């Protein structure tokens, strides 16, 4: 019989799904696989199963290897002994440069030889698939148990993450989104703080300039204030005009108590008082702006510190959240992988594709393979001729007797002098 060993059996479900029997790999791994299978074919397990299936333990002709019609004896053996007898008549030879192997079985009965070998290759092929399916079933059962366990773990991790988000009020927005929102809020508050601080510093500088105005001589009103208030410009102009008129009157030689000087001084006092009143109004407005800016700045600082505190708290929440999420993600991935493998095992188990095929089933032989009478006769004649030749040469080489005068000089190293004839008396029969 000829068997085919296919390292890469058909994959109807694609290369992603493992076959029932998969021996693909390096050359040396395949070589070991082939040698292992050759031994399995000749194993006691396979032989014992064939013996039991065919009842060979009671088949005397098989046990004694007798031809059809030959008388049998009452020999009793165990199934193990019958299996060893079968194994002794079995041989497996790989066919060079192929994935084939020739399985041979010798028996005195050609029909029995065909039946036993057919049963043996069928048993081996079935066992190969059965062993693979047993391993596949074990793996599928284990994966099925793992799927249930991992499903429970996944549900637990999902509920733990849900409860945590619920307790920490992070249900609608992810941690990353919250972190981004908080970062944007802090950035806006920081920009607002910078703006308000700049504004307050500007107001503070304006206050300082207004405080420099001398109440007794308020002509040094800052130009920026004058430009922003036409009333201040008018009052300052009136003050300067009254001062100028007084100076003109006094330049005319009139004393400080002169009625004209006193009248001019009264105008100056009235103009100064009006100007300082407006300056005080402006100072009050600036102070109010400064206080508002300070209050706004304090509020923004409070908001910024609150956002900073929330950011720190969010960092702590994110650590635990990420731990729970990683646990959930890992369980989800593992559950997905195991579920996929379990489905693949179930599909593979249903396909039941064997990588062992019988190319040529055993045929009943038409003539015996032994003994080969012509070959045996020719071999006997050749061996006899060779032995006779060796014996003749050996006898010649071992014969040390002297037959010729030359043998005396060559063998004994003596000089040959002559021959002494041997005379035999014919009547007496003695020399």
CSV table of C-alpha atoms in Angstrom, one decimal:
chain,number,residue,atom,x,y,z
A,1,UNK,CA,0.0,0.0,0.0
A,2,UNK,CA,1.1,3.6,-0.7
A,3,UNK,CA,0.4,6.3,1.9
A,4,UNK,CA,0.5,10.0,1.4
A,5,UNK,CA,1.6,12.4,4.2
A,6,UNK,CA,0.5,15.9,3.5
A,7,UNK,CA,2.2,18.5,5.8
A,8,UNK,CA,-0.2,21.2,4.6
A,9,UNK,CA,-3.7,19.7,4.3
A,10,UNK,CA,-6.5,21.6,2.6
A,11,UNK,CA,-7.8,24.6,4.5
A,12,UNK,CA,-11.4,25.3,3.3
A,13,UNK,CA,-11.7,28.1,6.0
A,14,UNK,CA,-8.5,29.9,5.0
A,15,UNK,CA,-5.0,30.0,6.4
A,16,UNK,CA,-6.2,31.8,9.5
A,17,UNK,CA,-8.0,28.7,10.8
A,18,UNK,CA,-5.8,25.8,11.9
A,19,UNK,CA,-6.3,22.4,10.3
A,20,UNK,CA,-7.0,19.3,12.4
A,21,UNK,CA,-3.5,18.0,11.6
A,22,UNK,CA,-0.9,20.7,10.9
A,23,UNK,CA,2.7,19.7,10.5
A,24,UNK,CA,3.9,22.6,8.4
A,25,UNK,CA,7.3,23.9,9.5
A,26,UNK,CA,10.9,23.5,8.8
A,27,UNK,CA,12.4,20.6,6.9
A,28,UNK,CA,13.8,18.9,10.0
A,29,UNK,CA,10.5,19.1,11.8
A,30,UNK,CA,8.8,17.4,8.9
A,31,UNK,CA,11.5,14.8,8.7
A,32,UNK,CA,11.0,13.9,12.4
A,33,UNK,CA,7.3,13.8,11.8
A,34,UNK,CA,7.7,11.3,8.9
A,35,UNK,CA,10.0,9.1,10.9
A,36,UNK,CA,7.5,9.2,13.8
A,37,UNK,CA,4.6,8.2,11.6
A,38,UNK,CA,6.6,5.3,10.1
A,39,UNK,CA,7.1,4.0,13.6
A,40,UNK,CA,3.4,4.6,14.5
A,41,UNK,CA,2.4,2.5,11.5
A,42,UNK,CA,4.4,-0.4,12.9
A,43,UNK,CA,3.4,0.2,16.5
A,44,UNK,CA,2.0,-2.3,18.9
A,45,UNK,CA,-1.2,-0.2,19.3
A,46,UNK,CA,-2.1,-0.3,15.6
A,47,UNK,CA,-1.1,-4.0,15.2
A,48,UNK,CA,-3.1,-4.9,18.3
A,49,UNK,CA,-6.2,-3.1,17.1
A,50,UNK,CA,-5.9,-5.0,13.7
A,51,UNK,CA,-5.6,-8.3,15.5
A,52,UNK,CA,-8.7,-7.6,17.5
A,53,UNK,CA,-10.7,-6.3,14.6
A,54,UNK,CA,-9.9,-9.3,12.4
A,55,UNK,CA,-9.8,-11.9,15.2
A,56,UNK,CA,-6.3,-12.9,14.2
A,57,UNK,CA,-5.6,-14.3,17.7
A,58,UNK,CA,-7.7,-17.3,16.7
A,59,UNK,CA,-6.5,-17.6,13.1
A,60,UNK,CA,-4.0,-20.5,13.2
A,61,UNK,CA,-3.0,-20.1,9.6
A,62,UNK,CA,-2.0,-16.4,10.3
A,63,UNK,CA,-0.1,-17.3,13.4
A,64,UNK,CA,1.8,-20.1,11.7
A,65,UNK,CA,2.0,-18.2,8.4
A,66,UNK,CA,0.6,-21.1,6.4
A,67,UNK,CA,-0.6,-21.2,2.9
A,68,UNK,CA,-4.2,-21.9,2.1
A,69,UNK,CA,-5.2,-25.5,2.7
A,70,UNK,CA,-2.1,-26.3,5.0
A,71,UNK,CA,-2.8,-28.2,8.2
A,72,UNK,CA,-2.6,-26.2,11.4
A,73,UNK,CA,-1.7,-27.0,15.0
A,74,UNK,CA,-3.4,-26.1,18.2
A,75,UNK,CA,-1.1,-23.2,19.2
A,76,UNK,CA,-2.5,-20.7,21.6
A,77,UNK,CA,-1.2,-17.1,21.8
A,78,UNK,CA,-2.2,-13.8,23.4
A,79,UNK,CA,-3.4,-10.8,21.4
A,80,UNK,CA,-0.1,-9.1,22.2
A,81,UNK,CA,1.8,-12.1,20.8
A,82,UNK,CA,-0.3,-12.0,17.7
A,83,UNK,CA,0.4,-8.3,17.3
A,84,UNK,CA,4.1,-8.9,17.6
A,85,UNK,CA,3.8,-11.6,14.9
A,86,UNK,CA,2.0,-9.1,12.6
A,87,UNK,CA,4.6,-6.4,13.3
A,88,UNK,CA,7.4,-8.9,12.4
A,89,UNK,CA,6.0,-9.3,8.9
A,90,UNK,CA,5.4,-5.5,8.4
A,91,UNK,CA,7.8,-3.0,6.9
A,92,UNK,CA,7.6,0.7,5.9
A,93,UNK,CA,9.9,2.3,3.4
A,94,UNK,CA,9.8,6.0,2.5
A,95,UNK,CA,9.8,6.8,-1.2
A,96,UNK,CA,12.7,9.1,-1.9
A,97,UNK,CA,12.1,12.8,-2.7
A,98,UNK,CA,8.4,12.5,-2.0
A,99,UNK,CA,5.8,12.5,0.7
A,100,UNK,CA,4.9,8.9,0.1
A,101,UNK,CA,5.7,5.7,1.9
A,102,UNK,CA,5.4,2.1,0.9
A,103,UNK,CA,3.9,-0.2,3.4
A,104,UNK,CA,4.6,-3.9,2.9
A,105,UNK,CA,3.2,-7.0,4.6
A,106,UNK,CA,4.4,-10.6,3.9
A,107,UNK,CA,2.2,-13.6,4.4
A,108,UNK,CA,1.9,-17.1,3.0
A,109,UNK,CA,-1.7,-16.4,1.9
A,110,UNK,CA,-2.0,-13.6,-0.7
A,111,UNK,CA,-5.6,-12.9,0.2
A,112,UNK,CA,-4.9,-12.7,3.9
A,113,UNK,CA,-2.0,-10.4,3.2
A,114,UNK,CA,-4.2,-8.0,1.3
A,115,UNK,CA,-6.9,-8.1,4.0
A,116,UNK,CA,-4.5,-7.5,6.9
A,117,UNK,CA,-2.6,-4.7,5.2
A,118,UNK,CA,-5.9,-3.0,4.1
A,119,UNK,CA,-7.1,-3.2,7.7
A,120,UNK,CA,-3.8,-1.9,9.0
A,121,UNK,CA,-3.6,1.2,6.8
A,122,UNK,CA,-7.3,2.0,7.5
A,123,UNK,CA,-6.7,1.6,11.2
A,124,UNK,CA,-3.6,3.8,11.1
A,125,UNK,CA,-5.4,6.5,9.1
A,126,UNK,CA,-8.4,6.5,11.3
A,127,UNK,CA,-6.3,6.6,14.5
A,128,UNK,CA,-4.3,9.5,13.1
A,129,UNK,CA,-7.5,11.5,12.6
A,130,UNK,CA,-9.0,10.3,15.9
A,131,UNK,CA,-5.9,11.3,17.9
A,132,UNK,CA,-6.0,14.8,16.3
A,133,UNK,CA,-9.7,15.1,16.9
A,134,UNK,CA,-9.2,14.1,20.6
A,135,UNK,CA,-6.6,16.8,21.0
A,136,UNK,CA,-8.8,19.2,19.2
A,137,UNK,CA,-11.8,18.3,21.3
A,138,UNK,CA,-9.7,18.7,24.5
A,139,UNK,CA,-8.5,22.1,23.3
A,140,UNK,CA,-12.1,23.1,22.3
A,141,UNK,CA,-13.5,22.0,25.6
A,142,UNK,CA,-10.8,23.9,27.5
A,143,UNK,CA,-11.4,27.0,25.3
A,144,UNK,CA,-15.1,26.7,25.9
A,145,UNK,CA,-14.5,26.7,29.7
A,146,UNK,CA,-12.2,29.7,29.3
A,147,UNK,CA,-14.8,31.6,27.3
A,148,UNK,CA,-17.3,31.4,30.1
A,149,UNK,CA,-14.7,32.4,32.7
A,150,UNK,CA,-13.4,35.3,30.6
A,151,UNK,CA,-16.9,36.4,29.9
A,152,UNK,CA,-17.6,36.7,33.6
A,153,UNK,CA,-14.3,38.6,34.1
A,154,UNK,CA,-15.1,41.0,31.3
A,155,UNK,CA,-18.6,41.7,32.7
A,156,UNK,CA,-17.1,42.3,36.1
A,157,UNK,CA,-14.4,44.7,34.7
A,158,UNK,CA,-17.1,46.6,32.7
A,159,UNK,CA,-19.3,47.0,35.7
A,160,UNK,CA,-16.4,48.1,37.8
A,161,UNK,CA,-15.5,50.8,35.2
A,162,UNK,CA,-19.1,51.9,35.0
A,163,UNK,CA,-19.5,52.2,38.8
A,164,UNK,CA,-16.3,54.1,39.0
A,165,UNK,CA,-17.4,56.6,36.3
A,166,UNK,CA,-20.7,56.9,38.0
A,167,UNK,CA,-19.2,57.6,41.5
A,168,UNK,CA,-16.8,60.1,40.1
A,169,UNK,CA,-19.3,61.8,37.8
A,170,UNK,CA,-17.4,61.0,34.6
A,171,UNK,CA,-20.2,59.3,32.8
A,172,UNK,CA,-20.7,61.3,29.6
A,173,UNK,CA,-17.2,62.4,28.8
A,174,UNK,CA,-14.1,60.3,28.7
A,175,UNK,CA,-11.1,61.0,30.8
A,176,UNK,CA,-9.1,62.2,27.9
A,177,UNK,CA,-11.9,64.6,26.8
A,178,UNK,CA,-12.2,65.9,30.4
A,179,UNK,CA,-8.5,66.4,30.6
A,180,UNK,CA,-8.5,68.3,27.3
A,181,UNK,CA,-11.5,70.4,28.4
A,182,UNK,CA,-9.9,71.2,31.8
A,183,UNK,CA,-6.6,72.1,30.0
A,184,UNK,CA,-8.4,74.5,27.7
A,185,UNK,CA,-10.3,76.0,30.6
A,186,UNK,CA,-7.0,76.6,32.5
A,187,UNK,CA,-5.5,78.1,29.4
A,188,UNK,CA,-8.4,80.5,29.0
A,189,UNK,CA,-8.3,81.5,32.7
A,190,UNK,CA,-4.5,82.0,32.5
A,191,UNK,CA,-5.0,84.3,29.5
A,192,UNK,CA,-7.8,86.2,31.3
A,193,UNK,CA,-5.6,86.6,34.4
A,194,UNK,CA,-2.8,88.0,32.3
A,195,UNK,CA,-5.2,90.5,30.7
A,196,UNK,CA,-6.8,91.6,33.9
A,197,UNK,CA,-3.4,91.9,35.6
A,198,UNK,CA,-2.2,94.1,32.8
A,199,UNK,CA,-5.3,96.2,33.0
A,200,UNK,CA,-4.9,96.6,36.7
A,201,UNK,CA,-1.3,97.6,36.4
A,202,UNK,CA,-2.3,100.2,33.8
A,203,UNK,CA,-5.0,101.5,36.2
A,204,UNK,CA,-2.5,101.6,39.0
A,205,UNK,CA,-0.1,103.7,37.0
A,206,UNK,CA,-3.0,106.1,36.1
A,207,UNK,CA,-3.8,106.4,39.8
A,208,UNK,CA,-0.2,107.2,40.6
A,209,UNK,CA,-0.2,109.9,38.0
A,210,UNK,CA,-3.4,111.5,39.4
A,211,UNK,CA,-2.0,111.4,42.9
A,212,UNK,CA,0.9,113.5,41.8
A,213,UNK,CA,-1.4,116.5,41.1
A,214,UNK,CA,-0.7,119.3,43.6
A,215,UNK,CA,-4.0,120.5,45.1
A,216,UNK,CA,-2.6,124.0,45.5
A,217,UNK,CA,-1.3,124.2,41.9
A,218,UNK,CA,-3.4,121.7,39.9
A,219,UNK,CA,-2.1,122.8,36.6
A,220,UNK,CA,0.1,119.6,36.2
A,221,UNK,CA,-2.9,117.4,35.2
A,222,UNK,CA,-1.5,114.4,33.1
A,223,UNK,CA,-1.9,114.9,29.4
A,224,UNK,CA,-3.7,111.6,29.0
A,225,UNK,CA,-6.4,112.7,31.4
A,226,UNK,CA,-6.7,116.0,29.6
A,227,UNK,CA,-7.0,114.2,26.2
A,228,UNK,CA,-9.7,111.9,27.6
A,229,UNK,CA,-11.8,114.7,29.3
A,230,UNK,CA,-12.8,118.0,27.7
A,231,UNK,CA,-14.2,119.2,31.0
A,232,UNK,CA,-10.7,118.9,32.6
A,233,UNK,CA,-9.3,120.8,29.7
A,234,UNK,CA,-11.9,123.6,30.2
A,235,UNK,CA,-11.4,123.8,34.0
A,236,UNK,CA,-7.6,123.8,33.7
A,237,UNK,CA,-7.8,126.5,31.1
A,238,UNK,CA,-10.0,128.6,33.4
A,239,UNK,CA,-7.6,128.1,36.2
A,240,UNK,CA,-4.6,129.1,34.1
A,241,UNK,CA,-6.5,132.2,32.8
A,242,UNK,CA,-7.4,133.3,36.3
A,243,UNK,CA,-3.8,132.8,37.4
A,244,UNK,CA,-2.6,134.8,34.4
A,245,UNK,CA,-5.0,137.7,35.2
A,246,UNK,CA,-3.8,137.8,38.8
A,247,UNK,CA,-0.2,138.0,37.7
A,248,UNK,CA,-1.1,140.8,35.3
A,249,UNK,CA,-2.8,142.8,38.1
A,250,UNK,CA,0.1,142.2,40.5
A,251,UNK,CA,2.5,143.2,37.7
A,252,UNK,CA,0.8,146.6,37.6
A,253,UNK,CA,2.1,147.2,41.2
A,254,UNK,CA,-1.0,146.4,43.1
A,255,UNK,CA,-0.5,144.6,46.4
A,256,UNK,CA,-1.9,141.4,47.6
A,257,UNK,CA,-4.6,143.2,49.5
A,258,UNK,CA,-5.7,145.3,46.6
A,259,UNK,CA,-9.3,144.8,45.7
A,260,UNK,CA,-8.4,143.8,42.1
A,261,UNK,CA,-5.8,141.3,43.3
A,262,UNK,CA,-8.3,139.9,45.8
A,263,UNK,CA,-10.9,139.6,43.1
A,264,UNK,CA,-8.4,137.8,40.8
A,265,UNK,CA,-7.4,135.5,43.6
A,266,UNK,CA,-11.0,134.7,44.3
A,267,UNK,CA,-11.4,133.6,40.6
A,268,UNK,CA,-8.2,131.5,41.0
A,269,UNK,CA,-9.6,129.8,44.1
A,270,UNK,CA,-12.9,129.1,42.4
A,271,UNK,CA,-11.2,127.7,39.3
A,272,UNK,CA,-8.8,125.6,41.4
A,273,UNK,CA,-11.6,124.2,43.5
A,274,UNK,CA,-13.6,123.3,40.4
A,275,UNK,CA,-10.6,121.7,38.8
A,276,UNK,CA,-9.7,119.7,41.9
A,277,UNK,CA,-13.3,118.6,42.2
A,278,UNK,CA,-13.2,117.2,38.8
A,279,UNK,CA,-9.8,115.6,39.5
A,280,UNK,CA,-11.2,114.0,42.6
A,281,UNK,CA,-14.1,112.7,40.5
A,282,UNK,CA,-11.6,111.2,38.0
A,283,UNK,CA,-9.6,109.7,40.9
A,284,UNK,CA,-12.7,108.2,42.3
A,285,UNK,CA,-13.6,106.6,38.9
A,286,UNK,CA,-10.0,105.3,38.6
A,287,UNK,CA,-10.1,103.9,42.1
A,288,UNK,CA,-13.4,102.2,41.3
A,289,UNK,CA,-11.9,100.7,38.1
A,290,UNK,CA,-8.9,99.5,40.2
A,291,UNK,CA,-11.1,97.9,42.8
A,292,UNK,CA,-13.2,96.2,40.1
A,293,UNK,CA,-10.0,94.9,38.3
A,294,UNK,CA,-8.7,93.7,41.7
A,295,UNK,CA,-11.9,91.9,42.4
A,296,UNK,CA,-12.0,90.4,38.9
A,297,UNK,CA,-8.4,89.3,39.3
A,298,UNK,CA,-9.1,87.7,42.7
A,299,UNK,CA,-12.0,85.9,41.1
A,300,UNK,CA,-10.0,84.7,38.2
A,301,UNK,CA,-7.2,83.5,40.5
A,302,UNK,CA,-9.8,81.6,42.5
A,303,UNK,CA,-11.1,80.0,39.3
A,304,UNK,CA,-7.6,79.1,38.2
A,305,UNK,CA,-6.7,77.6,41.5
A,306,UNK,CA,-10.0,75.6,41.4
A,307,UNK,CA,-9.2,74.4,37.9
A,308,UNK,CA,-5.7,73.5,39.1
A,309,UNK,CA,-7.1,71.5,42.0
A,310,UNK,CA,-9.5,69.8,39.7
A,311,UNK,CA,-6.7,68.9,37.4
A,312,UNK,CA,-4.7,67.4,40.2
A,313,UNK,CA,-7.8,65.4,41.3
A,314,UNK,CA,-8.4,64.4,37.7
A,315,UNK,CA,-4.8,63.0,37.5
A,316,UNK,CA,-5.5,60.8,40.5
A,317,UNK,CA,-8.9,59.8,39.1
A,318,UNK,CA,-7.2,59.1,35.7
A,319,UNK,CA,-4.7,56.7,37.3
A,320,UNK,CA,-7.5,54.5,38.8
A,321,UNK,CA,-9.6,55.0,35.7
A,322,UNK,CA,-6.8,53.9,33.4
A,323,UNK,CA,-6.2,50.9,35.5
A,324,UNK,CA,-9.8,49.8,35.4
A,325,UNK,CA,-10.0,50.6,31.7
A,326,UNK,CA,-6.8,48.6,30.9
A,327,UNK,CA,-8.2,45.7,32.9
A,328,UNK,CA,-11.4,45.9,30.9
A,329,UNK,CA,-9.6,46.3,27.6
A,330,UNK,CA,-7.3,43.3,28.3
A,331,UNK,CA,-10.2,41.1,29.3
A,332,UNK,CA,-12.1,42.2,26.2
A,333,UNK,CA,-9.1,41.4,23.9
A,334,UNK,CA,-8.5,38.1,25.7
A,335,UNK,CA,-12.2,37.2,25.5
A,336,UNK,CA,-12.2,38.0,21.8
A,337,UNK,CA,-9.1,36.0,21.1
A,338,UNK,CA,-10.3,32.9,23.0
A,339,UNK,CA,-13.8,33.2,21.6
A,340,UNK,CA,-12.4,33.3,18.1
A,341,UNK,CA,-10.1,30.3,18.7
A,342,UNK,CA,-13.0,28.4,20.2
A,343,UNK,CA,-15.0,29.0,17.1
A,344,UNK,CA,-12.1,28.0,14.9
A,345,UNK,CA,-11.6,24.8,16.9
A,346,UNK,CA,-15.4,24.0,16.5
A,347,UNK,CA,-15.2,24.6,12.7
A,348,UNK,CA,-12.0,22.6,12.4
A,349,UNK,CA,-13.5,19.8,14.4
A,350,UNK,CA,-16.6,19.7,12.1
A,351,UNK,CA,-14.4,19.6,9.0
A,352,UNK,CA,-12.3,16.6,10.1
A,353,UNK,CA,-9.7,16.8,7.3
A,354,UNK,CA,-7.1,14.1,7.6
A,355,UNK,CA,-3.6,14.7,6.4
A,356,UNK,CA,-3.0,11.0,5.8
A,357,UNK,CA,-4.2,9.6,2.5
A,358,UNK,CA,-4.1,6.1,0.9
A,359,UNK,CA,-2.8,6.5,-2.6
A,360,UNK,CA,-2.7,2.8,-3.6
A,361,UNK,CA,-4.7,0.3,-1.6
A,362,UNK,CA,-3.4,-3.2,-1.1
A,363,UNK,CA,-3.9,-5.5,-4.1
A,364,UNK,CA,-4.0,-9.3,-3.9
A,365,UNK,CA,-0.6,-10.4,-5.4
A,366,UNK,CA,-0.7,-12.7,-8.5
A,367,UNK,CA,2.5,-14.5,-7.7
A,368,UNK,CA,4.6,-15.0,-4.6
A,369,UNK,CA,7.5,-12.7,-3.8
A,370,UNK,CA,9.4,-15.5,-2.3
A,371,UNK,CA,11.0,-18.0,-2.8
A,372,UNK,CA,12.2,-16.9,-6.3
A,373,UNK,CA,13.2,-20.4,-7.7
A,374,UNK,CA,15.1,-19.2,-10.8
A,375,UNK,CA,17.0,-16.7,-8.9
A,376,UNK,CA,17.7,-19.2,-6.1
A,377,UNK,CA,19.0,-21.8,-8.6
A,378,UNK,CA,21.2,-19.3,-10.4
A,379,UNK,CA,22.5,-18.0,-7.1
A,380,UNK,CA,23.2,-21.6,-6.0
A,381,UNK,CA,25.1,-22.5,-9.2
A,382,UNK,CA,27.1,-19.3,-9.0
A,383,UNK,CA,27.9,-19.9,-5.3
A,384,UNK,CA,28.8,-23.6,-6.0
A,385,UNK,CA,31.1,-22.6,-8.9
A,386,UNK,CA,32.8,-20.0,-6.8
A,387,UNK,CA,33.2,-22.4,-3.9
A,388,UNK,CA,34.7,-25.1,-6.2
A,389,UNK,CA,37.1,-22.7,-7.7
A,390,UNK,CA,38.2,-21.5,-4.3
A,391,UNK,CA,38.6,-25.1,-3.2
A,392,UNK,CA,40.7,-26.1,-6.2
A,393,UNK,CA,43.0,-23.1,-5.8
A,394,UNK,CA,43.3,-23.7,-2.1
A,395,UNK,CA,44.1,-27.4,-2.6
A,396,UNK,CA,46.8,-26.5,-5.1
A,397,UNK,CA,48.3,-23.9,-2.8
A,398,UNK,CA,48.3,-26.3,0.2
A,399,UNK,CA,49.8,-29.2,-1.7
A,400,UNK,CA,53.5,-29.4,-0.5
A,401,UNK,CA,54.5,-32.8,-2.2
A,402,UNK,CA,57.5,-33.1,-4.7
A,403,UNK,CA,56.5,-34.2,-8.1
A,404,UNK,CA,59.4,-33.0,-10.5
A,405,UNK,CA,63.2,-32.6,-10.2
A,406,UNK,CA,62.7,-28.9,-10.3
A,407,UNK,CA,60.7,-29.1,-7.1
A,408,UNK,CA,63.8,-30.6,-5.3
A,409,UNK,CA,66.1,-27.7,-6.2
A,410,UNK,CA,63.3,-25.0,-5.7
A,411,UNK,CA,61.8,-26.4,-2.5
A,412,UNK,CA,64.8,-28.2,-0.8
A,413,UNK,CA,67.7,-26.2,-2.2
A,414,UNK,CA,69.5,-29.5,-3.2
A,415,UNK,CA,71.2,-30.5,-6.4
A,416,UNK,CA,69.4,-33.1,-8.4
A,417,UNK,CA,71.6,-36.1,-9.3
A,418,UNK,CA,69.3,-38.4,-11.0
A,419,UNK,CA,66.2,-40.7,-10.8
A,420,UNK,CA,66.1,-44.2,-9.2
A,421,UNK,CA,63.5,-46.2,-11.0
A,422,UNK,CA,61.1,-48.2,-8.9
A,423,UNK,CA,61.0,-51.8,-10.1
A,424,UNK,CA,58.0,-53.9,-9.1
A,425,UNK,CA,58.0,-57.7,-9.2
A,426,UNK,CA,55.0,-58.7,-11.1
A,427,UNK,CA,54.8,-62.1,-9.6
A,428,UNK,CA,55.1,-61.1,-6.0
A,429,UNK,CA,53.6,-57.7,-6.1
A,430,UNK,CA,56.6,-56.1,-4.2
A,431,UNK,CA,59.6,-54.1,-5.3
